[in-house]
XYZ file of C-alpha atoms in Angstrom:
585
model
C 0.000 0.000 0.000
C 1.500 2.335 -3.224
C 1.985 5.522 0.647
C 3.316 12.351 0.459
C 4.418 17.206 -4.682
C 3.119 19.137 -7.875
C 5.026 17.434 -10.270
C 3.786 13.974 -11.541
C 5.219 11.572 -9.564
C 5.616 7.871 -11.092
C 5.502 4.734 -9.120
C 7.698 2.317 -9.918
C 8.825 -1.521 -9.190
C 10.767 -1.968 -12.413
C 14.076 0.421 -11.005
C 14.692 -0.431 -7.744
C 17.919 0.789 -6.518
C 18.115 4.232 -5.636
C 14.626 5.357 -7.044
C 13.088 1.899 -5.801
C 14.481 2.731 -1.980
C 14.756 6.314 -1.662
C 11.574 7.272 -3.278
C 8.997 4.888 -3.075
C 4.943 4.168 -3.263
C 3.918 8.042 -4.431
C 6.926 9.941 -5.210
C 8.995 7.399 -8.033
C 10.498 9.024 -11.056
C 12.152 6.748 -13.056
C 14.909 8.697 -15.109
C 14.216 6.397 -18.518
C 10.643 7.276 -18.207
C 11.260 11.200 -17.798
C 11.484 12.132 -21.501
C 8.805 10.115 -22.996
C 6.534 12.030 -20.417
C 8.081 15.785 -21.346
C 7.656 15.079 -24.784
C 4.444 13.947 -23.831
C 3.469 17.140 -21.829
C 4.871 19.458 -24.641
C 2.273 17.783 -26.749
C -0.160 18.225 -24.514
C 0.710 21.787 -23.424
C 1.011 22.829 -27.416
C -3.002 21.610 -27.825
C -4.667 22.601 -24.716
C -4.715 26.069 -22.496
C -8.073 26.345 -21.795
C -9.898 25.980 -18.886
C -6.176 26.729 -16.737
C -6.917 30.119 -16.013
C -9.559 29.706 -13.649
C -8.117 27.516 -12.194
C -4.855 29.039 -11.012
C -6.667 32.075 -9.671
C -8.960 29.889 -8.063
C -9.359 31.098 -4.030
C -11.800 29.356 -1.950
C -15.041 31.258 0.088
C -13.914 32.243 3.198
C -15.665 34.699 4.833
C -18.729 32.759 6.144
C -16.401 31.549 8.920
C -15.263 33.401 11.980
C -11.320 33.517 12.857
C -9.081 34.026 15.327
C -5.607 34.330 13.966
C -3.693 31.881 16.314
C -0.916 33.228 18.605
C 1.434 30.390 19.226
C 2.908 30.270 22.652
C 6.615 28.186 22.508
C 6.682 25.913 25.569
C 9.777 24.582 24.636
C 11.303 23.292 21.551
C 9.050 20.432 21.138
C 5.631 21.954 22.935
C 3.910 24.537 21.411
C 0.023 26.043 22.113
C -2.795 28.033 21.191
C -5.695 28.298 23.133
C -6.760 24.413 23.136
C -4.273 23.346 20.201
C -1.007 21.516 20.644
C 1.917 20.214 19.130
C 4.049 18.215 20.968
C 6.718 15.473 20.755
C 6.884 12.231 22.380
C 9.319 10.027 23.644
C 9.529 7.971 20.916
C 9.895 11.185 18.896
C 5.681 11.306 17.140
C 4.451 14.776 16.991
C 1.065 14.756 18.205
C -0.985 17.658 17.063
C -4.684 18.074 18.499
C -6.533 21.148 17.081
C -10.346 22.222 17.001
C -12.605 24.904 15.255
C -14.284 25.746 12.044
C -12.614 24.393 8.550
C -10.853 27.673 8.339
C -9.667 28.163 12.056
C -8.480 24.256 11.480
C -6.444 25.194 8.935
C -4.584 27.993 10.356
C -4.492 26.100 13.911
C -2.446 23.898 11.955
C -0.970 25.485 9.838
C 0.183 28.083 12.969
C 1.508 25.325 15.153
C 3.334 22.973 12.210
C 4.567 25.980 10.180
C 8.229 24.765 11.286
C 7.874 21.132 10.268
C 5.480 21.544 7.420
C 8.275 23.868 5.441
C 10.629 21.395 6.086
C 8.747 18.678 4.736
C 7.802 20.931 1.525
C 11.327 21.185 1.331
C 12.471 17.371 1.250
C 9.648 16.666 -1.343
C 10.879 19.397 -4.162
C 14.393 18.996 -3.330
C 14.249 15.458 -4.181
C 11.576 16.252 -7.485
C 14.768 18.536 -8.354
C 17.324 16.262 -8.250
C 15.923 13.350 -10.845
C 14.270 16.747 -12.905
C 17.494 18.732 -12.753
C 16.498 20.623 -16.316
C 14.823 23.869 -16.002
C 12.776 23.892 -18.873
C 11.944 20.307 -17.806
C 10.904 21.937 -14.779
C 8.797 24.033 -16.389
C 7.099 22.003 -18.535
C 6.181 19.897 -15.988
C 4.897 22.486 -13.946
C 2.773 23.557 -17.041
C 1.033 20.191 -16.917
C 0.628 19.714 -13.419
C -1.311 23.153 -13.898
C -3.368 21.721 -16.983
C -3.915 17.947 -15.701
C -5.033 19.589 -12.136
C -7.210 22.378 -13.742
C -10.810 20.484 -12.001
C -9.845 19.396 -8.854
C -10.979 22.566 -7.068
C -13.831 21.420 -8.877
C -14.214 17.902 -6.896
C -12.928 19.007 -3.477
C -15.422 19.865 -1.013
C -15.790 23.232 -0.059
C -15.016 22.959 3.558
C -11.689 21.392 3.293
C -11.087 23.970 0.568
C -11.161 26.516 3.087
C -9.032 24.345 5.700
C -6.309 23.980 2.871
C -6.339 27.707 2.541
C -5.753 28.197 6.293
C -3.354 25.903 6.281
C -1.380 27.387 2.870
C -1.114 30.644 4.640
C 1.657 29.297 6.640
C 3.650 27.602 3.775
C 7.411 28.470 2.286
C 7.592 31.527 -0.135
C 10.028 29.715 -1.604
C 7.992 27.357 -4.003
C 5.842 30.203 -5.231
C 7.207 30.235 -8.603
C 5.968 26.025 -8.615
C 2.439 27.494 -7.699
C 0.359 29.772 -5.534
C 0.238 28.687 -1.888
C -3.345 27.188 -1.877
C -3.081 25.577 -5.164
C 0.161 23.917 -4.346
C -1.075 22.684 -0.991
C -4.133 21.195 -3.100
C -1.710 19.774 -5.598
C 0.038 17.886 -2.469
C -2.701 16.140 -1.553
C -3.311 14.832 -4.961
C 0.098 13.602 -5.447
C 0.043 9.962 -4.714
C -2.972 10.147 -6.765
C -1.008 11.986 -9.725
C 2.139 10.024 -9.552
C -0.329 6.899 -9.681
C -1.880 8.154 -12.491
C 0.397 9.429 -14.964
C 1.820 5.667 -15.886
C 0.024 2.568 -15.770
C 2.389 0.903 -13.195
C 2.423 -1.801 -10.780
C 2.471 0.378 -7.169
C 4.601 -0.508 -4.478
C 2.529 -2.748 -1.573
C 0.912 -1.379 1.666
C -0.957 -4.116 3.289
C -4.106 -4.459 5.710
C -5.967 -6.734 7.500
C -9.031 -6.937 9.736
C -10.310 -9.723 12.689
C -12.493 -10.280 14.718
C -14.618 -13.094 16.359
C -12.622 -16.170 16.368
C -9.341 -14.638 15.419
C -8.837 -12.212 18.276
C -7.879 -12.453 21.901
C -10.973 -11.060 23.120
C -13.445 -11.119 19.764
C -13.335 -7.630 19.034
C -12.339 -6.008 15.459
C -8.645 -5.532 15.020
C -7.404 -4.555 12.161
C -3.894 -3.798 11.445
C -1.941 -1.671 8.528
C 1.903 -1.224 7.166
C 1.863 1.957 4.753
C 4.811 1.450 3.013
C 5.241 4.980 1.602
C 9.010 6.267 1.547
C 10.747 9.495 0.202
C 13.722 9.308 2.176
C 14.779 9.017 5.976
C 14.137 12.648 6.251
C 10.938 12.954 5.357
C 9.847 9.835 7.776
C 11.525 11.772 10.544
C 8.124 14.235 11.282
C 5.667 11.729 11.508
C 2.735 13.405 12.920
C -0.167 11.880 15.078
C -3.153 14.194 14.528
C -6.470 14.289 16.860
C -8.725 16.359 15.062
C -12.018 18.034 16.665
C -14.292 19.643 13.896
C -16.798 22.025 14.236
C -19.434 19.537 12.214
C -18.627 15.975 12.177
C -16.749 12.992 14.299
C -13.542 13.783 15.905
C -10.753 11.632 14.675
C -7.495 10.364 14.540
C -4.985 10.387 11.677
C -1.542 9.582 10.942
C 0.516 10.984 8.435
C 3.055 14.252 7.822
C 3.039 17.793 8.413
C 1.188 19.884 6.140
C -1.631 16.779 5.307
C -5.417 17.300 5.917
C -6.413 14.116 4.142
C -6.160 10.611 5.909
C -3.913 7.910 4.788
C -4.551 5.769 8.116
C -6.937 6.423 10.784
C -9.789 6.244 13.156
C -13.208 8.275 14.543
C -14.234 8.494 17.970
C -17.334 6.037 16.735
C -14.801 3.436 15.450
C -14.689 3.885 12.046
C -10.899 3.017 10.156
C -9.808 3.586 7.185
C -6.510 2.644 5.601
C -6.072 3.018 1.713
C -4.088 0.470 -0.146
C -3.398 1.488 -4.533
C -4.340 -0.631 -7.205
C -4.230 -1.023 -10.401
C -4.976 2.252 -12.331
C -5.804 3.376 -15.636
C -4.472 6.830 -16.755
C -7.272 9.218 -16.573
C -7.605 12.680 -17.857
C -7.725 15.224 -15.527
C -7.570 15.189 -11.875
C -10.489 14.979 -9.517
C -11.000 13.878 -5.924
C -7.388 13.089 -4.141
C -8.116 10.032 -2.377
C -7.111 10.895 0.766
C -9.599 13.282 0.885
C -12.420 11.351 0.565
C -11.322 9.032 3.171
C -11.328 12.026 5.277
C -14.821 12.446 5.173
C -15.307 9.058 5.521
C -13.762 9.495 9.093
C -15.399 12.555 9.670
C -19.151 11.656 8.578
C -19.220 8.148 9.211
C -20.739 6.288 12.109
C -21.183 2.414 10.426
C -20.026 0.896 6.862
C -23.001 2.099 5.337
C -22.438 5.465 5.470
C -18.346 4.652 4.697
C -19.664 3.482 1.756
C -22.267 6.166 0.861
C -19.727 8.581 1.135
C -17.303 7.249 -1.269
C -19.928 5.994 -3.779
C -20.759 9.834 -4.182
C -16.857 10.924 -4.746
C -15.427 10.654 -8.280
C -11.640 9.965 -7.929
C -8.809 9.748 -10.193
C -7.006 6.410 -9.588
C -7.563 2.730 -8.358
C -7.382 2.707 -4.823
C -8.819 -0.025 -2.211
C -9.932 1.493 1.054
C -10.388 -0.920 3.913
C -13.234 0.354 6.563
C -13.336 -1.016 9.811
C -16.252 -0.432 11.994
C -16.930 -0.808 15.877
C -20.614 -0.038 15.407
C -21.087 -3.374 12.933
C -18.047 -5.417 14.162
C -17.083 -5.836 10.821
C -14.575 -4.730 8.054
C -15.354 -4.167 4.609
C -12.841 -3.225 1.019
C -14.311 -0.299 -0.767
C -12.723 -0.525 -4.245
C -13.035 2.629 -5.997
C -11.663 3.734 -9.570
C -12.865 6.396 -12.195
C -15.453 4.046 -13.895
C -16.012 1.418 -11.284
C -16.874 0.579 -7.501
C -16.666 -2.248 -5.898
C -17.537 -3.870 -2.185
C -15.625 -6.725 -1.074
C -17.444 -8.277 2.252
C -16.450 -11.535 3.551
C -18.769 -14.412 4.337
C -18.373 -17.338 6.374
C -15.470 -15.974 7.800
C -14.117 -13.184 10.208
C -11.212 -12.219 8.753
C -10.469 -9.801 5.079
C -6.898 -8.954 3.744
C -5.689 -6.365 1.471
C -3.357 -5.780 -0.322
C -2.502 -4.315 -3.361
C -5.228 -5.984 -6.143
C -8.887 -5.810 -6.107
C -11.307 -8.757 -4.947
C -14.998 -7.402 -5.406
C -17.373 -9.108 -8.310
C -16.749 -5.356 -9.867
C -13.452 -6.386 -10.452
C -13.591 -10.052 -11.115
C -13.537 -9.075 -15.575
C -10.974 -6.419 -14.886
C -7.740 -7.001 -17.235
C -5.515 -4.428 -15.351
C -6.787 -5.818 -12.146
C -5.635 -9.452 -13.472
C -2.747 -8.904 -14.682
C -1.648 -7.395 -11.451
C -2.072 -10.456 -9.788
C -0.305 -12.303 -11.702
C 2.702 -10.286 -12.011
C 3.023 -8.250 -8.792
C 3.514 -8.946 -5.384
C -0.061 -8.454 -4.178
C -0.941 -11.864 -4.096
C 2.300 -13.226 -2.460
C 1.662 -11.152 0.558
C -2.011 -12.044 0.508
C -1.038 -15.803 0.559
C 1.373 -14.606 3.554
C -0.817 -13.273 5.561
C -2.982 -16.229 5.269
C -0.152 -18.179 6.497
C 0.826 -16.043 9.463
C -3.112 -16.306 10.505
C -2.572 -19.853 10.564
C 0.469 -19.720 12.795
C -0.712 -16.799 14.759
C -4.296 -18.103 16.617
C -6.257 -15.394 18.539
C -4.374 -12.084 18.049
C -3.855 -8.941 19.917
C -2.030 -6.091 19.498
C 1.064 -7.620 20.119
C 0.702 -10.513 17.883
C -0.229 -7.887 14.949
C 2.504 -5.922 15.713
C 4.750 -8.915 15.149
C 2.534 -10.021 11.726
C 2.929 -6.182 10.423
C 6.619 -6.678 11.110
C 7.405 -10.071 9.753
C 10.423 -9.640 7.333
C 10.013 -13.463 5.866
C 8.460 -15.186 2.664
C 6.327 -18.053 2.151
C 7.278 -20.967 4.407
C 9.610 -18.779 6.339
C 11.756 -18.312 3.035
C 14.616 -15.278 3.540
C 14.052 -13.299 0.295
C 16.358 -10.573 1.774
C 15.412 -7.182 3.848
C 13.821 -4.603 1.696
C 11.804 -7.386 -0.563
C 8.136 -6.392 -1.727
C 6.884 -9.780 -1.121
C 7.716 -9.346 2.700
C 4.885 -8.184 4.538
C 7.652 -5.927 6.377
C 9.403 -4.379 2.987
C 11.387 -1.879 5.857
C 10.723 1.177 4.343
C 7.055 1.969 5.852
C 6.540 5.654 6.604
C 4.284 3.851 9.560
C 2.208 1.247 10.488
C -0.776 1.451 12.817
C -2.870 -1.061 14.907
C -6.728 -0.059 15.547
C -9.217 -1.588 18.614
C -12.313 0.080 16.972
C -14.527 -1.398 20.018
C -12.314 -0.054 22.664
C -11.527 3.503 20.875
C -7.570 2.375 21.003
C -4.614 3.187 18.139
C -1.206 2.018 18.484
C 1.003 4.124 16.114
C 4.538 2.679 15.370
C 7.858 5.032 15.960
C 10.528 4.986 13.860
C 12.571 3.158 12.389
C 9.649 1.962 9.929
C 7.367 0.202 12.187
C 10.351 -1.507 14.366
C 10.124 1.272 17.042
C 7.756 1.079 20.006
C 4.234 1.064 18.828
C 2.576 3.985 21.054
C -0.946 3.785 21.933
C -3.777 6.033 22.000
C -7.454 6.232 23.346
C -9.732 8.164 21.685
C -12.171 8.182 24.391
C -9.756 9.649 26.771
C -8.525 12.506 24.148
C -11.311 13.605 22.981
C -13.104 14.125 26.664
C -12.154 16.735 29.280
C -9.602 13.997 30.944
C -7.216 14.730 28.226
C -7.687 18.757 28.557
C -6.597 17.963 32.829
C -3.361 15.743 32.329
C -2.265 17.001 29.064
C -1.347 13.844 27.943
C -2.405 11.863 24.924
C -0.555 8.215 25.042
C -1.549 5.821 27.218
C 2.373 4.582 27.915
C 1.218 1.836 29.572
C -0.352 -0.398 26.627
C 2.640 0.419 24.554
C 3.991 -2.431 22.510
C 7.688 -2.984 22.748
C 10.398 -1.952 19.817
C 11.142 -5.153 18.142
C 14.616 -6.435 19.089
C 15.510 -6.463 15.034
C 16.175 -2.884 15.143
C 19.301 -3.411 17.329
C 20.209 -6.386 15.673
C 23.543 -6.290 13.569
C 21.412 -7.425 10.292
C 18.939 -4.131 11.076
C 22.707 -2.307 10.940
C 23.808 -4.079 7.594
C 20.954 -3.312 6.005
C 21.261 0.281 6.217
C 24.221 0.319 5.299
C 23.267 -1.547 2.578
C 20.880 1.212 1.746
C 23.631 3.583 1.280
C 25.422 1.369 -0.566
C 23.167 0.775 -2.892
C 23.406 4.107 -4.499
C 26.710 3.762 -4.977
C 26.495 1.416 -6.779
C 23.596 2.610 -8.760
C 25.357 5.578 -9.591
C 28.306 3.918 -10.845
C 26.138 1.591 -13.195
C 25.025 5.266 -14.723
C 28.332 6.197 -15.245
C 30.084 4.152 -16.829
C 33.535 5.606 -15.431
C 33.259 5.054 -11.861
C 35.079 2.222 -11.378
C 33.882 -0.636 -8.361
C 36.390 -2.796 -6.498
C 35.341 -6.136 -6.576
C 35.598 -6.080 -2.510
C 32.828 -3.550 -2.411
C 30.796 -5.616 -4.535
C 31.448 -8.504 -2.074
C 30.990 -6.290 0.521
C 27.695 -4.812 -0.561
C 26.541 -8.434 -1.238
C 27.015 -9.987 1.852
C 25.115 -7.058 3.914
C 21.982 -8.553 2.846
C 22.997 -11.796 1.083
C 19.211 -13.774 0.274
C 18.030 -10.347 -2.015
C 17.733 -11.047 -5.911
C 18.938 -7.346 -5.988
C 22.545 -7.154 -5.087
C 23.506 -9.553 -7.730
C 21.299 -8.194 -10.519
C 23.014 -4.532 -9.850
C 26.174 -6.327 -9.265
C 25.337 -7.993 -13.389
C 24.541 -4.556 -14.472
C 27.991 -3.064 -13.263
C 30.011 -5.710 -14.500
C 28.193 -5.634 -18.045
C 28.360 -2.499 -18.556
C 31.981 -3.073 -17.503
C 32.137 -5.794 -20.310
C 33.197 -7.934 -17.876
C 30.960 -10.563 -19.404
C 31.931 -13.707 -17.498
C 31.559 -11.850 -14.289
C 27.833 -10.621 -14.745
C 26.676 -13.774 -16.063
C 27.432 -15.602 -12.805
C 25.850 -12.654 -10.954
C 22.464 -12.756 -13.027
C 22.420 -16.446 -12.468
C 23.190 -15.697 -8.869
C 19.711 -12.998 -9.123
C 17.459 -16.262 -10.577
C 18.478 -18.243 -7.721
C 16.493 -15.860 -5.511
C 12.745 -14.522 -4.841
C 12.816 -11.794 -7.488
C 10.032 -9.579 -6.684
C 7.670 -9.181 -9.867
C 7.494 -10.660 -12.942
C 8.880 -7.709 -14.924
C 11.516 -8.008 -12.808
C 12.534 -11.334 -13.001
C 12.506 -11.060 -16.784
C 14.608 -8.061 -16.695
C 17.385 -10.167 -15.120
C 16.876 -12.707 -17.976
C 17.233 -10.689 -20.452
C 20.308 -9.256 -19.285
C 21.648 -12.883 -18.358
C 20.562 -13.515 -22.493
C 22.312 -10.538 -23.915
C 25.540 -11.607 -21.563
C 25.377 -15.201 -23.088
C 25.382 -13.658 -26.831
C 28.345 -10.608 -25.595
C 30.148 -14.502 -24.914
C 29.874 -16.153 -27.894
C-alpha cells in the first residue's frame, strides 16, 4: 500500500535501486521514463490552455467563517500552544498535534503550530523532485502540466476542506511560489500519490491491511492492522505526525501521516470507524479529480457504520484505483471499498471473520478487470495475501502484540529469507508507519521509527477527545505500549542500512560508466543482505556495462536463484543474463 508534490510523480517496481528505496509508493520518477513524459506534456501543453486560467486564480469562500488568527505560545522546543491546540513530541519522537474549530480556524491552527515542520517537509519533497528533474525547462514544462492535468480538482474538493487547505497554505514556504500559488500547491500535495499513480500505468509498491475479529482475536473484538509502506527518504519519515482532530461539524478523529496533510492515509473516529487506503491497479485518466485521501477524510469525519463509509465514497469521483479498507466498531465488521474512475466495488467476507488487502482488487466489480488481473499475476499483491494467510494460521487469537509482530514479519512463504527490503515481505522496511486499531475499545497504536520496528505507542480516543485529556495534558496511554522489536538493534537491522547507502553507490556507478567498483565492495555490498535477488542483478549490471561478461553472467544467475520480486523483474534479469550469453559467444 503504493503511501506524500506538484510534479507527476511515477511509481515504480521496475528500477529499484536508488529510485526503488529512496523514493517509493507516491513519489517514483524513473529517469528512462522522464522524456517520454516531457515530450508527452509538450504535446499536450502545445493543444490545450483552456480551462487553466480559472483555475490558477482559483481562491476558496472564506468569509462565512469566523477567525481568530492563532498566537502560538513556545513551551519549549518540542511543545507549542494556542488556546486548546497543541503540538508536541513524544518520547519515541511522534508529533502529536490536536486542534479544534471551524474548517478555516483548522487550517490555520495547523498550519500556525506545524509551520516549522510543514516547510521542512515541503522542502524534502521538491528537493528530491529537483534532483531526478534537474532541467529547467523540464521543470517548467512539468509544472505547465501539473497546472493543466489539475485544472478540475478545485472542482471535486469539497468546499469545507477547501477553506481548511487555505488556512493551512497561509503558513507555507515563499520559496515554491514560482511552482504554484500557496493554496493551489497545498491542493496539488494532496493529490500527489494520486497523480504520480496516475500518470503511468504501473504496478504500485505494496501497503498491506488486514481486519479480525470473532474467532481470530484475543478477546473477539475487530482488530485490524496496517503497514503503509510509503518512503521518500529518511528525512521525510523523521516528522511523523499523530493528529487528533475536533471539527466544528462531524466525528472527531485520529490520523496519521506528515506535516502539512489534511487528508487521511490511516486512521480512526471516535465512533470506530478506520480507514486505511491500499493502490491498485490504475488506468491513466484525464484530468484530476477527488485526491483520495480526501475522501477518506470524510469518511472518518461523517461516518458512524459501513453504510455510510460506503455512501460517502460511492458519491466521490476519484482519479485512480485505490482499495480502502473500513473497519467499523458499530457493525463489528470490516469491509474493502474498491473505488476507480469508472467502477466501484464492495468486497465483504462471508463465512469468515477475517479480510486482507493488499494491493489488487477482490470485489465481483473487479472479477472481468484485465488491469486488475494482470496485477495479480505479475506483482507482489498476491504473495503477501497468501502470507498473511499463512501467518493467521500460525498466529491463533491475536492482539495487538501478535499484529505488531505479523505487520513486522520480514520473511516469505514458508519462512523463506528473500532478503530485507523485498516487496513480497509483509515488512518491505521502508514503511513511513504502520498502525494497529481496537475500533470497540476507541484504542490506536502508532509505530515510531525506524519503519514500524520502534515502540508502537498507543492512543485512546475516548480519553482525548473528553475533558480527561484537557486535565493531564497527555495523549498516550504509555502503559499499553507495545515494545520496539529487538531487530532494530540487531547487527542485520545495521547491515541493512548500510546496505541502503550502498546501494546508491552502486547505482550511480552503473550510470556512469567511469566510476570504477572494487570487486571487494561488490562482495561487501553483497554480503550485507545476502538472500536479495537485488545485489547480484546490480552487481550484473555493473560488471556488463563493464564488459566484464563472465563476471555478470554468474551474478544474473546468482539474481534467478532468488525470490525476485515481480514478474517484470525477473525477466529483466533474464534478459540481461541472455544478452551476456550472446556478448560470450
Amino acid at each position: 500500500m503504493k503511501k506524500t508534490n506538484i510534479y507527476p510523480v511515477i511509481n515504480t517496481e521496475t528500477k529499484r535501486s536508488k529510485e526503488s528505496h529512496f523514493l517509493r509508493e507516491d513519489f517514483s520518477f524513473r529517469r528512462n521514463d522522464i522524456n517520454k513524459l516531457i515530450f508527452f506534456i509538450a504535446l499536450t501543453l502545445s493543444i490545450v490552455s483552456c480551462g487553466i486560467r480559472k483555475s490558477i486564480k482559483h481562491i476558496p469562500e472564506v468569509k462565512q467563517y469566523s477567525l481568530e488568527i492563532p498566537k502560538v505560545n513556545k513551551i519549549n522546543d518540542s511543545t507549542f500552544s494556542f488556546n486548546q491546540n497543541y503540538l508536541t513530541k513524544n518520547k519515541q519522537q511522534l508529533w502529536e498535534l490536536y486542534i479544534k474549530g471551524n474548517p478555516l480556524q483548522l487550517g490555520y491552527n495547523n498550519g500556525a503550530l506545524t509551520q516549522n515542520l510543514m516547510q521542512k517537509q515541503e522542502e524534502i519533497f521538491f528537493s528530491k523532485v529537483e534532483g531526478f528533474v534537474p532541467s529547467k525547462f523540464k521543470q517548467n514544462l512539468l509544472r505547465g502540466f501539473l497546472k493543466w492535468y489539475n485544472r478540475k480538482m478545485f472542482l471535486n474538493v469539497r468546499e469545507d476542506y477547501q477553506a481548511e487547505l487555505y488556512g493551512l497554505s497561509q503558513y507555507s514556504s515563499d520559496k515554491y511560489d514560482f511552482i504554484a500559488p500557496k493554496f493551489l500547491r497545498n491542493m496539488y500535495l494532496h493529490g500527489a500519490h494520486d497523480i504520480g499513480h496516475a500518470m503511468q500505468d504501473l504496478m504500485v509498491v505494496g501497503c498491506t491491511s488486514l481486519a479480525v475479529w470473532n474467532e481470530n482475536t484475543e478477546d473477539g473484538d475487530l482488530l485490524i492492522g496496517r503497514n503503509f509502506d510509503f518512503y521518500v527518504g529518511d528525512d521525510f519519515a523523521k516528522n511523523k505526525l499523530v493528529q487528533f482532530v475536533e471539527p466544528e461539524e462531524g466525528i472527531p478523529y485520529l490520523s496519521v501521516s506528515w506535516p502539512g496533510m489534511i487528508g487521511v492515509v490511516s486512521g480512526m473516529n471516535k465512533e470506530g470507524i478506520t480507514v486505511t487506503i491500499n493502490a491498485g491497479k490504475s488506468k491513466i485518466p484525464l484530468t484530476a479529480k477527488t485526491p483520495i485521501s480526501l475522501v477518506t477524510r470524510e469518511i472518518l469525519q461523517y461516518a458512524k457504520n459501513i453504510d455510510e463509509a460506503i455512501a460517502i465514497a460511492k458519491k466521490r469521483k476519484v482519479f485512480v484505483s485505490e482499495s480502502i479498507l473500513v473497519g467499523s466498531a458499530n457493525d463489528k465488521n470490516a469491509v474493502i471499498i474498491e473505488v476507480s474512475p469508472d467502477n466501484f466495488g464492495v468486497y465483504k467476507v462471508e463465512n469468515t471473520s477475517q479480510i486482507f488487502c493488499t494491493n489488487h482488487f477482490q470485489s465481483d466489480a473487479y472479477k472481468d478487470d484485465k488491469r486488475n488481473q494482470k496485477h495479480i499475476v505479475e506483482s507482489h499483491s498476491e504473495y503477501r495475501y497468501e502470507k498473511l494467510q499463512e501467518l493467521l494460521q500460525e498466529n491463533k487469537k491475536l492482539n495487538p502484540e501478535k499484529m505488531a509482530s505479523i505487520l513486522r514479519d520480514k520473511s516469505g512463504l514458508k519462512s523463506e529469507k528473500i532478503g530485507f527490503g523485498n516487496e513480497k515481505a509483509i515488512n518491505q522496511l521502508l514503511a513511513h508507519h504502520a498502525v494497529i486499531f481496537s475500533p470497540q475499545k476507541k484504542l490506536v497504536w502508532v509505530s515510531s521509527n525506524p519503519y514500524q520496528l520502534g515502540e508502537f505507542v498507543c492512543y485512546d480516543l475516548n480519553e482525548i477527545f473528553s475533558e480527561k485529556r484537557l486535565k493531564s495534558g497527555k495523549f498516550s496511554r504509555s502503559d499499553l505500549n507495545i515494545a520496539k522489536d529487538p531487530f532494530v538493534d540487531s547487527q542485520e537491522f545495521k547491515n541493512y542500512e548500510e546496505y541502503k547507502k550502498l546501494s546508491s553507490q552502486i547505482e550511480d556507478a552503473i550510470d556512469h560508466k567511469e566510476q570504477m567498483l572494487s570487486e571487494e565492495f561488490i562482495s561487501h555490498y553483497q554480503s550485507l543482505n545476502p538472500d536479495f535477488w537485488l545485489v547480484y542483478y546490480q552487481a550484473g549490471k555493473y560488471y556488463f556495462n563493464q564488459k566484464e561478461y563472465a563476471k555478470a553472467k554468474t551474478e544474473f544467475e546468482k539474481a534467478l536463484t532468488k525470490e525476485i520480486t515481480t514478474v517484470p523483474d525477473k525477466e529483466n534479469v533474464e534478459k540481461y543474463l541472455y544478452k551476456t550469453l550472446k556478448k560470450l559467444k
